[in-house]
mmCIF file of C-alpha atoms and ligand atoms in Angstrom:
data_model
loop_
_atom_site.group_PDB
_atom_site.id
_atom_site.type_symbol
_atom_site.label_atom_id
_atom_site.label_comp_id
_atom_site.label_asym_id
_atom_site.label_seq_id
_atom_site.Cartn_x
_atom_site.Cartn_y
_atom_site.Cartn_z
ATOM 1 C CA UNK A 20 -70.863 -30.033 29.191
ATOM 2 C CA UNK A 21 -73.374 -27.635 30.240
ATOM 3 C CA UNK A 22 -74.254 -24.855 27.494
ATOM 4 C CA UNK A 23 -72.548 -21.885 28.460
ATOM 5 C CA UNK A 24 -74.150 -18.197 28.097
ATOM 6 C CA UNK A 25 -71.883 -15.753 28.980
ATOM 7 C CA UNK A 26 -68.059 -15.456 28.518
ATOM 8 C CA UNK A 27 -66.356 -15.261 31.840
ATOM 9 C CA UNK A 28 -62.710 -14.695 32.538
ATOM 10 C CA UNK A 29 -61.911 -17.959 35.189
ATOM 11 C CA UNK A 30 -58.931 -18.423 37.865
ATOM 12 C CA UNK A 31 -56.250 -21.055 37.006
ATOM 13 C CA UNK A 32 -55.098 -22.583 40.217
ATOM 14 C CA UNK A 33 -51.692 -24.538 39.635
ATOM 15 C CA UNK A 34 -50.374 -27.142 41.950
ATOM 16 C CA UNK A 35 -46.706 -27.158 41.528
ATOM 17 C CA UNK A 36 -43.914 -29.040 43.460
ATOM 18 C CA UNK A 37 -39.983 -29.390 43.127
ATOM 19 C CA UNK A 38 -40.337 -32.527 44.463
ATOM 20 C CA UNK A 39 -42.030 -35.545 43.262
ATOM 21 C CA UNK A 40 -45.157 -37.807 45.243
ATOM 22 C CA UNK A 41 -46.010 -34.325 47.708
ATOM 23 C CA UNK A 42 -49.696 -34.737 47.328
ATOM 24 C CA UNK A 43 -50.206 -32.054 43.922
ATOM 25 C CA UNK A 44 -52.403 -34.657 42.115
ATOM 26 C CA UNK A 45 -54.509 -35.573 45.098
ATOM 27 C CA UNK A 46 -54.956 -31.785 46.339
ATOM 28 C CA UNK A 47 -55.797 -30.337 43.031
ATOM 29 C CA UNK A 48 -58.687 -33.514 42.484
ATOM 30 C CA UNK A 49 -59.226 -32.438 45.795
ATOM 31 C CA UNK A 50 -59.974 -28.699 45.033
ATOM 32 C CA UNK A 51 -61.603 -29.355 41.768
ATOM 33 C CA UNK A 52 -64.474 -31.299 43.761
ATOM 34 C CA UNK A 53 -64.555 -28.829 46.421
ATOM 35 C CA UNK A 54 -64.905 -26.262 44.373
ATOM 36 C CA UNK A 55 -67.445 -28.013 41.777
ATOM 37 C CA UNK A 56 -69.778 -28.625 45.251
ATOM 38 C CA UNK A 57 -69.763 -25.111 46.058
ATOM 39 C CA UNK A 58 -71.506 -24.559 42.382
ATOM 40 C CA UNK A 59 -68.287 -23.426 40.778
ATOM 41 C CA UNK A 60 -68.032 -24.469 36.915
ATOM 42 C CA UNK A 61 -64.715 -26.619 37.089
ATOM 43 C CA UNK A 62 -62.071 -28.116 34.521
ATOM 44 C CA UNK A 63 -58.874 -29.783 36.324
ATOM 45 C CA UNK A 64 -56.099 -29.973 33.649
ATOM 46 C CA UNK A 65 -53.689 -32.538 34.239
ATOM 47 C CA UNK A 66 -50.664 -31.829 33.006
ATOM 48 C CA UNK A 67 -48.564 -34.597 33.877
ATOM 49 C CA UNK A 68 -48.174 -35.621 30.560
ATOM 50 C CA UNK A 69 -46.012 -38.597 30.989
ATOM 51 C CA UNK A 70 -47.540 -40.273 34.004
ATOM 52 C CA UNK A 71 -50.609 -38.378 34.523
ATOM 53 C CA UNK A 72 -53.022 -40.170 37.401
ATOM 54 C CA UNK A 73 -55.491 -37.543 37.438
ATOM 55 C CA UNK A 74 -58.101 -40.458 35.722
ATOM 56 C CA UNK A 75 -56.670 -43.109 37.528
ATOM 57 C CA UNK A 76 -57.508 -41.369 41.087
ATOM 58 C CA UNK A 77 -61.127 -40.791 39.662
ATOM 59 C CA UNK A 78 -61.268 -43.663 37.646
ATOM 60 C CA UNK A 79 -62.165 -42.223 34.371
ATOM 61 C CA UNK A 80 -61.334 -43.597 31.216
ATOM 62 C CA UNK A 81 -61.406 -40.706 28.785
ATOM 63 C CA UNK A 82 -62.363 -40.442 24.889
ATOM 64 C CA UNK A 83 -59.748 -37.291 24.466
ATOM 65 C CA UNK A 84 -57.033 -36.135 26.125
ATOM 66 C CA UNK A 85 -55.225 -32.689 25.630
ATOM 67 C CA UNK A 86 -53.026 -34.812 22.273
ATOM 68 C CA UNK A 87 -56.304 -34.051 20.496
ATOM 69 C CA UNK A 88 -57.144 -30.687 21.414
ATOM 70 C CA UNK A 89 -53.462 -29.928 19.863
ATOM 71 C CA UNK A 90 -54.369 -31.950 16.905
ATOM 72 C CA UNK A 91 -57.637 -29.527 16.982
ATOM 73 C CA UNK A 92 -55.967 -27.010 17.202
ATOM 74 C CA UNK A 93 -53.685 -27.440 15.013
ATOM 75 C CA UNK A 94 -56.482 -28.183 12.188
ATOM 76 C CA UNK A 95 -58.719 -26.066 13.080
ATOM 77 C CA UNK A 96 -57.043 -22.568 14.897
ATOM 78 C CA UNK A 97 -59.334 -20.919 16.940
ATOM 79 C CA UNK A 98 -62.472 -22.657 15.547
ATOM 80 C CA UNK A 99 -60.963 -25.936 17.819
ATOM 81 C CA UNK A 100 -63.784 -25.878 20.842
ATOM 82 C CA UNK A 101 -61.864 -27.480 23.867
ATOM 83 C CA UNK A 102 -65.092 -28.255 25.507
ATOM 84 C CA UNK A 103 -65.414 -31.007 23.122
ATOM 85 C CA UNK A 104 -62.829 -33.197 24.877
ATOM 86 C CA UNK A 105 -63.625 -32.780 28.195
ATOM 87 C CA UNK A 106 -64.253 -35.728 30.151
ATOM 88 C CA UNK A 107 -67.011 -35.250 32.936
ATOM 89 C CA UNK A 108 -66.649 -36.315 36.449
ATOM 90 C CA UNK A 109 -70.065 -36.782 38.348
ATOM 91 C CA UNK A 110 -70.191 -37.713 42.632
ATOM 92 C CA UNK A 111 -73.753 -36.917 43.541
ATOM 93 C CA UNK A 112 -74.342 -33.006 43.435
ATOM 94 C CA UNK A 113 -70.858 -32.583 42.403
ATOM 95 C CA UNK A 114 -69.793 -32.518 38.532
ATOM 96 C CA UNK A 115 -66.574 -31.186 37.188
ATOM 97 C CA UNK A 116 -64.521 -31.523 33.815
ATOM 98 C CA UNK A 117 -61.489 -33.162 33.160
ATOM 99 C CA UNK A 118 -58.739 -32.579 30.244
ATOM 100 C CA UNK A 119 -57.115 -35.716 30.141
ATOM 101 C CA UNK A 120 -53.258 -35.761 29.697
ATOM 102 C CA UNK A 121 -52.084 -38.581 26.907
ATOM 103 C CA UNK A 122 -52.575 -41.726 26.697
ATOM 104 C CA UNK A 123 -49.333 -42.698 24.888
ATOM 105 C CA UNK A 124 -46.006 -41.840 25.513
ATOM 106 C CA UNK A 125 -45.270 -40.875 22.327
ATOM 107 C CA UNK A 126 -48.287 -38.514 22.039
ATOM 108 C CA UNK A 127 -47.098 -36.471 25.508
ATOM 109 C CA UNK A 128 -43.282 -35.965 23.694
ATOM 110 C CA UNK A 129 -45.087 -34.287 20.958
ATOM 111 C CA UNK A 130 -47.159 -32.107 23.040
ATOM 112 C CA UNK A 131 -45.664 -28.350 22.240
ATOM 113 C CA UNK A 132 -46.312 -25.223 24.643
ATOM 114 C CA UNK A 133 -47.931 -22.726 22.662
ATOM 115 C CA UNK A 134 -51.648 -24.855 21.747
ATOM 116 C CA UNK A 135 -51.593 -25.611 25.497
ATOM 117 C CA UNK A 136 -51.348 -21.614 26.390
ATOM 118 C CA UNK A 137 -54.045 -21.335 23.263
ATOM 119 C CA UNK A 138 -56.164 -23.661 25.406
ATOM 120 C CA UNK A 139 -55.725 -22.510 28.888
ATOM 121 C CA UNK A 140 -57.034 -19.264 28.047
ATOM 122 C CA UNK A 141 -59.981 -20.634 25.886
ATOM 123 C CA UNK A 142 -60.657 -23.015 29.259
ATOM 124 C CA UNK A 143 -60.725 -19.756 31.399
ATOM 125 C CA UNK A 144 -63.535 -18.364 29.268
ATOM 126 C CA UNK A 145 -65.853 -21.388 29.931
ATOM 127 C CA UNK A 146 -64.972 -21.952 33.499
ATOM 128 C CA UNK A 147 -64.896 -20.504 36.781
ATOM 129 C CA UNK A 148 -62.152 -22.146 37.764
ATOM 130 C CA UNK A 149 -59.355 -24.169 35.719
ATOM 131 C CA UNK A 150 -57.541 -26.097 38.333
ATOM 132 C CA UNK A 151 -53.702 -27.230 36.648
ATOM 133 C CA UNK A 152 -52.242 -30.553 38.198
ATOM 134 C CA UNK A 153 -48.091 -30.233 37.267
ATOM 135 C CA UNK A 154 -44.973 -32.285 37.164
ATOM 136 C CA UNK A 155 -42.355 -31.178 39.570
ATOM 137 C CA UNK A 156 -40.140 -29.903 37.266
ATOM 138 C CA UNK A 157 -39.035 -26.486 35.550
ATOM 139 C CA UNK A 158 -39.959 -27.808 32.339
ATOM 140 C CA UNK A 159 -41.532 -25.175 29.356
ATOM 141 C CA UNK A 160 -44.761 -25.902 29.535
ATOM 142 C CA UNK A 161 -45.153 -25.575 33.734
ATOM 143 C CA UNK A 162 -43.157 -22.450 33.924
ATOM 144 C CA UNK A 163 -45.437 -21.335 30.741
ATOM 145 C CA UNK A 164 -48.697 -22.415 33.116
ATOM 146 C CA UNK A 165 -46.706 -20.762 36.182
ATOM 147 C CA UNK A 166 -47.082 -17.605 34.440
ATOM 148 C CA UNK A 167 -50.708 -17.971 33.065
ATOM 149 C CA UNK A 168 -52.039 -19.320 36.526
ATOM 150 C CA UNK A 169 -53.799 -16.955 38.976
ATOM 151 C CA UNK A 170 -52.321 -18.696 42.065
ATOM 152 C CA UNK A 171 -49.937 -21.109 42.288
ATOM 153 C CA UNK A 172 -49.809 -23.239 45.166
ATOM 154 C CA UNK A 173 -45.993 -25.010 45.729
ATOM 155 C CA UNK A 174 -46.534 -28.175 47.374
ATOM 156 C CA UNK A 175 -43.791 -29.585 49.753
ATOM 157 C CA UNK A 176 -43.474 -32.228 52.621
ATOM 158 C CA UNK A 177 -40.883 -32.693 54.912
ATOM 159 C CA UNK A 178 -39.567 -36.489 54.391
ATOM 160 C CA UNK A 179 -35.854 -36.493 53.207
ATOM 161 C CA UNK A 180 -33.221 -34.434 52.582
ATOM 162 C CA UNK A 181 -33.414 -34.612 49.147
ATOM 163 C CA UNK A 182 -36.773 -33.121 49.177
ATOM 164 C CA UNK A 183 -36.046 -30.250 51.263
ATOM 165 C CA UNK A 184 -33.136 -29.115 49.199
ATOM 166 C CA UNK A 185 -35.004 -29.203 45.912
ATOM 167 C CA UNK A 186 -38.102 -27.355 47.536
ATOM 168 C CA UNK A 187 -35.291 -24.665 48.226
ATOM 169 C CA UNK A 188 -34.033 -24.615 44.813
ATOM 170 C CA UNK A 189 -37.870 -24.350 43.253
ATOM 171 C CA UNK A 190 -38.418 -21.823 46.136
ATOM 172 C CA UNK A 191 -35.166 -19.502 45.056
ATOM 173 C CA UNK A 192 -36.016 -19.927 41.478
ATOM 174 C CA UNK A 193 -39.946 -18.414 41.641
ATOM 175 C CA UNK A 194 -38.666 -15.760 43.858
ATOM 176 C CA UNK A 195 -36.525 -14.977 41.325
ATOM 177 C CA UNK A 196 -38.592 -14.553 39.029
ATOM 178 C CA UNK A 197 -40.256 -11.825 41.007
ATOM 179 C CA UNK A 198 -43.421 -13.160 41.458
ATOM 180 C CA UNK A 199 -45.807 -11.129 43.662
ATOM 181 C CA UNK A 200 -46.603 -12.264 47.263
ATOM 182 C CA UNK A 201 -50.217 -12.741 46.862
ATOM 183 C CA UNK A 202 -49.842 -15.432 43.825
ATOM 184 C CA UNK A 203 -47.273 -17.686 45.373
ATOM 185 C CA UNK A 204 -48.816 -20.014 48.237
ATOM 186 C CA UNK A 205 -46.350 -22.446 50.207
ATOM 187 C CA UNK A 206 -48.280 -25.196 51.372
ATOM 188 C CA UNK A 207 -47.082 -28.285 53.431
ATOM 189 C CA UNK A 208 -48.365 -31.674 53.249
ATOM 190 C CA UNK A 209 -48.110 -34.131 55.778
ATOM 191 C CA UNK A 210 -46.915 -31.706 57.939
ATOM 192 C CA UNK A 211 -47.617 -33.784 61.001
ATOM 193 C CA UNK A 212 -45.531 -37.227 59.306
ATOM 194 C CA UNK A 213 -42.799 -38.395 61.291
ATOM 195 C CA UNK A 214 -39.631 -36.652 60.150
ATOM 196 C CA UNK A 215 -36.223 -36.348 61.955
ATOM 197 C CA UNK A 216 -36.510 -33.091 60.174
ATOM 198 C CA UNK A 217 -37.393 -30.210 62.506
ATOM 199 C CA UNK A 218 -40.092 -27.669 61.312
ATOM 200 C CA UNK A 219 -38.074 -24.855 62.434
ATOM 201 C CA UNK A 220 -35.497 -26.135 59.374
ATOM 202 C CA UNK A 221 -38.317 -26.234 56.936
ATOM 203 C CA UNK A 222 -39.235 -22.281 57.339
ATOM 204 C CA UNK A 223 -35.938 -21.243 57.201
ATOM 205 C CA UNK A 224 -35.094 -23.258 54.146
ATOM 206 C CA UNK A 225 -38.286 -21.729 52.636
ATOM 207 C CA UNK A 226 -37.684 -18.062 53.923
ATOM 208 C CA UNK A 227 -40.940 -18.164 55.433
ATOM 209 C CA UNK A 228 -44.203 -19.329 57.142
ATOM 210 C CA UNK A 229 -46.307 -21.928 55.208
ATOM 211 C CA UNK A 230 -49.533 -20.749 53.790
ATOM 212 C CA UNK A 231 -51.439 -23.751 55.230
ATOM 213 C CA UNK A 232 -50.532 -27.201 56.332
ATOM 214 C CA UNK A 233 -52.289 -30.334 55.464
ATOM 215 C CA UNK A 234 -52.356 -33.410 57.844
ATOM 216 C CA UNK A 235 -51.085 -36.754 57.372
ATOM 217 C CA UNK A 236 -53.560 -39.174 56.719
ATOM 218 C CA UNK A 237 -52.910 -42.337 54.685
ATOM 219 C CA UNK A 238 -56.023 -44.053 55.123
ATOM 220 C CA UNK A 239 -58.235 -41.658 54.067
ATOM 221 C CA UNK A 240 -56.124 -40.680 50.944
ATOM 222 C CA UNK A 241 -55.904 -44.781 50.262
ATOM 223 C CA UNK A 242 -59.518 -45.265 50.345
ATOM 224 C CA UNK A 243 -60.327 -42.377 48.077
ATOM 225 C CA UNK A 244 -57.524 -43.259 45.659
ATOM 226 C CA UNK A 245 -59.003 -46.591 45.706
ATOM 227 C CA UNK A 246 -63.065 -45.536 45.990
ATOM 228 C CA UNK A 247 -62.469 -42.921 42.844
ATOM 229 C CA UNK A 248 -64.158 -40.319 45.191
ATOM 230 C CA UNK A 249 -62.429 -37.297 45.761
ATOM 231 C CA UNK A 250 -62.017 -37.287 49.823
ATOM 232 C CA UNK A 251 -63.705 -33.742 49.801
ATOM 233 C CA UNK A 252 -66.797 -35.726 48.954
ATOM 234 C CA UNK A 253 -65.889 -39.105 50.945
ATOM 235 C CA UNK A 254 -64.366 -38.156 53.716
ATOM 236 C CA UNK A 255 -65.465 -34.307 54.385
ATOM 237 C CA UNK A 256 -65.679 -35.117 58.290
ATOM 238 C CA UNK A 257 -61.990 -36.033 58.527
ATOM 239 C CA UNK A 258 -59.134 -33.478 59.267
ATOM 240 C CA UNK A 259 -57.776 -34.034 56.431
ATOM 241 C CA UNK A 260 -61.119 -33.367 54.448
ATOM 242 C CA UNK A 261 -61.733 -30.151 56.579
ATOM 243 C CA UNK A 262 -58.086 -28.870 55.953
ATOM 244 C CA UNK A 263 -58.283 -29.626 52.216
ATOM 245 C CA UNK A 264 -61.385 -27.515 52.478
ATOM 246 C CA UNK A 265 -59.919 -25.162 54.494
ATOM 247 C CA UNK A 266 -57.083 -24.432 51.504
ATOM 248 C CA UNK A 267 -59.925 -24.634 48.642
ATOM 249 C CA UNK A 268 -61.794 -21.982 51.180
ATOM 250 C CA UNK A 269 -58.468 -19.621 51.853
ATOM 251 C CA UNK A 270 -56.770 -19.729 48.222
ATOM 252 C CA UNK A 271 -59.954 -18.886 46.319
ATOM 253 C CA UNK A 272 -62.246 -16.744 48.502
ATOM 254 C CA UNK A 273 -60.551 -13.323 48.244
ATOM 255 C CA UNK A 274 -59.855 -11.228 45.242
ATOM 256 C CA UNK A 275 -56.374 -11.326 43.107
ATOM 257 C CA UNK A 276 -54.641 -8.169 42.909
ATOM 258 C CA UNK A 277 -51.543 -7.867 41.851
ATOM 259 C CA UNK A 278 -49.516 -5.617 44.369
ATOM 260 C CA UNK A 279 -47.297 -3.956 41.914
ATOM 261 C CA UNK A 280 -48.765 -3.370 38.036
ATOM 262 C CA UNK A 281 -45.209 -3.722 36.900
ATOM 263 C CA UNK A 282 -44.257 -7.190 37.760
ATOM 264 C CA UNK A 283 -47.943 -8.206 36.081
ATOM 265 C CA UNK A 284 -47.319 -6.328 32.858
ATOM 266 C CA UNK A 285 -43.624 -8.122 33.110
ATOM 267 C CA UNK A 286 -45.280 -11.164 33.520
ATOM 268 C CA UNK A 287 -47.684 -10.421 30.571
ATOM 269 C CA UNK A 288 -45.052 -9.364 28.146
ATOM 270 C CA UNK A 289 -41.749 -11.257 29.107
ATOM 271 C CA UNK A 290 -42.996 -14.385 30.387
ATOM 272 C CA UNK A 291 -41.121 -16.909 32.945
ATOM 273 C CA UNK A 292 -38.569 -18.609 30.098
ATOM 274 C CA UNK A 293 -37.837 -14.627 28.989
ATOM 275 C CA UNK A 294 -36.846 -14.077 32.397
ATOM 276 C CA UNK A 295 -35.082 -17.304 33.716
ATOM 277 C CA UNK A 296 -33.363 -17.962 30.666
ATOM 278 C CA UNK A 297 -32.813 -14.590 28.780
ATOM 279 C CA UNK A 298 -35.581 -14.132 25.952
ATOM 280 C CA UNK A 299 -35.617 -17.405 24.800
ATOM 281 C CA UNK A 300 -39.307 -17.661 24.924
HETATM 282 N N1 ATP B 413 -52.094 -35.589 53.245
HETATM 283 C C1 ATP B 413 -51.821 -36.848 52.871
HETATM 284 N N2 ATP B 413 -51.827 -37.854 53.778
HETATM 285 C C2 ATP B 413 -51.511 -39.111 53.416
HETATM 286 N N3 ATP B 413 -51.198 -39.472 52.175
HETATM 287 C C3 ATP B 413 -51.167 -38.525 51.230
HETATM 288 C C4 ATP B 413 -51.484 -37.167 51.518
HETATM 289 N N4 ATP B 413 -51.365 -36.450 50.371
HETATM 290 C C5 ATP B 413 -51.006 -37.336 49.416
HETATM 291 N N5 ATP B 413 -50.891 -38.578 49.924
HETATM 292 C C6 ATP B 413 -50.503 -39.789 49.215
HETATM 293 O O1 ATP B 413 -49.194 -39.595 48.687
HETATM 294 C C7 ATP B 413 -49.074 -40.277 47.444
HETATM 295 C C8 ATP B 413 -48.601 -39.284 46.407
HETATM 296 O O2 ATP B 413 -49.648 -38.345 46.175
HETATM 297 P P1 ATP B 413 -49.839 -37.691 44.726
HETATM 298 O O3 ATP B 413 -49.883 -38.745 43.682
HETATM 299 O O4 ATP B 413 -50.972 -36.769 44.821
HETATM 300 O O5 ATP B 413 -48.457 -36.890 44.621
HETATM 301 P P2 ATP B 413 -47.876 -36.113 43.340
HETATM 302 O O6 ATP B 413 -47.128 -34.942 43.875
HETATM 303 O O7 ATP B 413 -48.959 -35.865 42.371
HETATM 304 O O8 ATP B 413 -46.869 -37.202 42.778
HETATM 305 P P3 ATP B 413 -46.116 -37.211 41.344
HETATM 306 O O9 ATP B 413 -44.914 -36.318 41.512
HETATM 307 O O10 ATP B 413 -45.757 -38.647 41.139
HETATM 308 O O11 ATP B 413 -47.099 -36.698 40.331
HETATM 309 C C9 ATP B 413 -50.434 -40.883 47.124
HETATM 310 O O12 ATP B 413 -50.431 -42.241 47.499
HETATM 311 C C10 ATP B 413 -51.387 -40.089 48.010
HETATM 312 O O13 ATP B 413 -52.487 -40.849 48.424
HETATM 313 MG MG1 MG B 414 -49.130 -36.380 40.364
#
């Protein structure tokens, strides 16, 4: 990657769901080559571990994924330099980085939370951005990145029941956890699918308005998915294109301040586990 020469202190934008196949992979490839256009240094983290698709949707066949970095770190402490397996993505002026989740089962089982924290923050001081792709679960290491990330965006659509109530549930359980207004975005894609479910049902369920909406477009997200080319850089003209934009634009274009210092020391200190589960960080 390109030589760095200062230490800066980057944003780590999560894209989180309850709910599986909402759009978090292609949104966060999405806002990784938005924000690597506008001249922003970029690594997009995928931490699916299992079944990431982050380098299937770019079509990128990576040398080292984040098993090695652990085995890096693990061997070599904080002399392990995560730059050195990044894997680069180049479209024309646009060039971002790419951690690579496993390649083998077996290696994303043994992936442990605590050398993926240890390289989050190392990312953060080479990047301007880290952008985190998640699985839509409450699992360690996401509520671990939850609590790391500068905003988290919580991806829903409105398709079946199912998905509604577990939006609600992951809804509930970051409120919970006090999280302050300004770090919690509620974003919903495909807002203009066919659904027998009314909208009016999908802000109450959610206690609120949605931070943005995305438009349905399958065609467009097909022939990126199938081009390699992040629709950003594809398809810009399209709504979908301009509203993907539009959330890159609106989610990182204003300052992050905490509203109240003690909920950010909290979540300094105590962590998400600490709180949902009692200490048992
Ligand atoms: N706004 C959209 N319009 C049309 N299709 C979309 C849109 N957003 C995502 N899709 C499509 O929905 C499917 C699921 O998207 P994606 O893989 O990004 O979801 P995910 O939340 O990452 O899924 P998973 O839970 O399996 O990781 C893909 O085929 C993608 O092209
Ligand atoms: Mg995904």
């Amino acid at each position: 990657m390109a030589e760095q020469q200062e230490t800066i202190n980057g944003a780590i934008i999560t894209y989180f769901s309850t709910a599986s196949a909402v759009g978090k992979t292609l949104v966060s490839i999405n806002s990784a080559a938005e924000l690597a256009r506008e001249g922003y240094r970029v690594c997009l983290v995928d931490f699916d571990l299992q079944f990431g698709d982050v380098c299937n949707y770019l079509q990128l066949l990576p040398e080292s994924t984040v098993a090695d970095v652990q085995q890096g770190i693990a061997t070599s402490g904080a002399d392990c330099h995560v730059e050195d397996y990044l894997t680069p993505y180049v479209h024309e002026a646009a060039t971002f980085y790419v951690m690579a989740s496993p390649l083998k089962l077996e290696e994303a089982y043994n992936i442990k939370t605590a050398p993926m924290k240890a390289m989050l923050t190392q990312l953060q001081t080479l990047f301007d951005y880290v952008v985190v792709d998640t699985t839509s679960m409450f699992s360690e290491l996401n509520l671990a990145v939850l609590d790391l990330s500068t905003v988290v965006i919580f991806l829903g659509i409105r398709d079946f029941f199912p998905t509604i109530k577990n939006m609600s549930i992951g809804n509930e359980t970051l409120k919970n956890l006090h999280y302050d207004q300004n770090k919690l975005r509620i974003v919903l894609n495909r807002g203009d699918s066919q659904s027998d479910i009314p909208m009016g049902l999908m802000v109450k369920t959610l206690g609120g308005e949605f931070y943005h909406i995305l438009p349905n477009d399958f065609r467009v997200a097909n022939e990126s998915i199938k081009s390699g080319v992040p629709l950003v850089l594809s398809h810009e003209e399209t709504k979908l294109g301009q509203s993907l934009r539009e959330l890159v634009y609106r989610s990182t274009n204003q300052d992050y301040a905490p509203e109240d210092e003690s909920v950010a020391e909290h979540e300094m200190h105590g962590g998400f586990l600490s709180r949902l589960f009692g200490g048992r960080e």
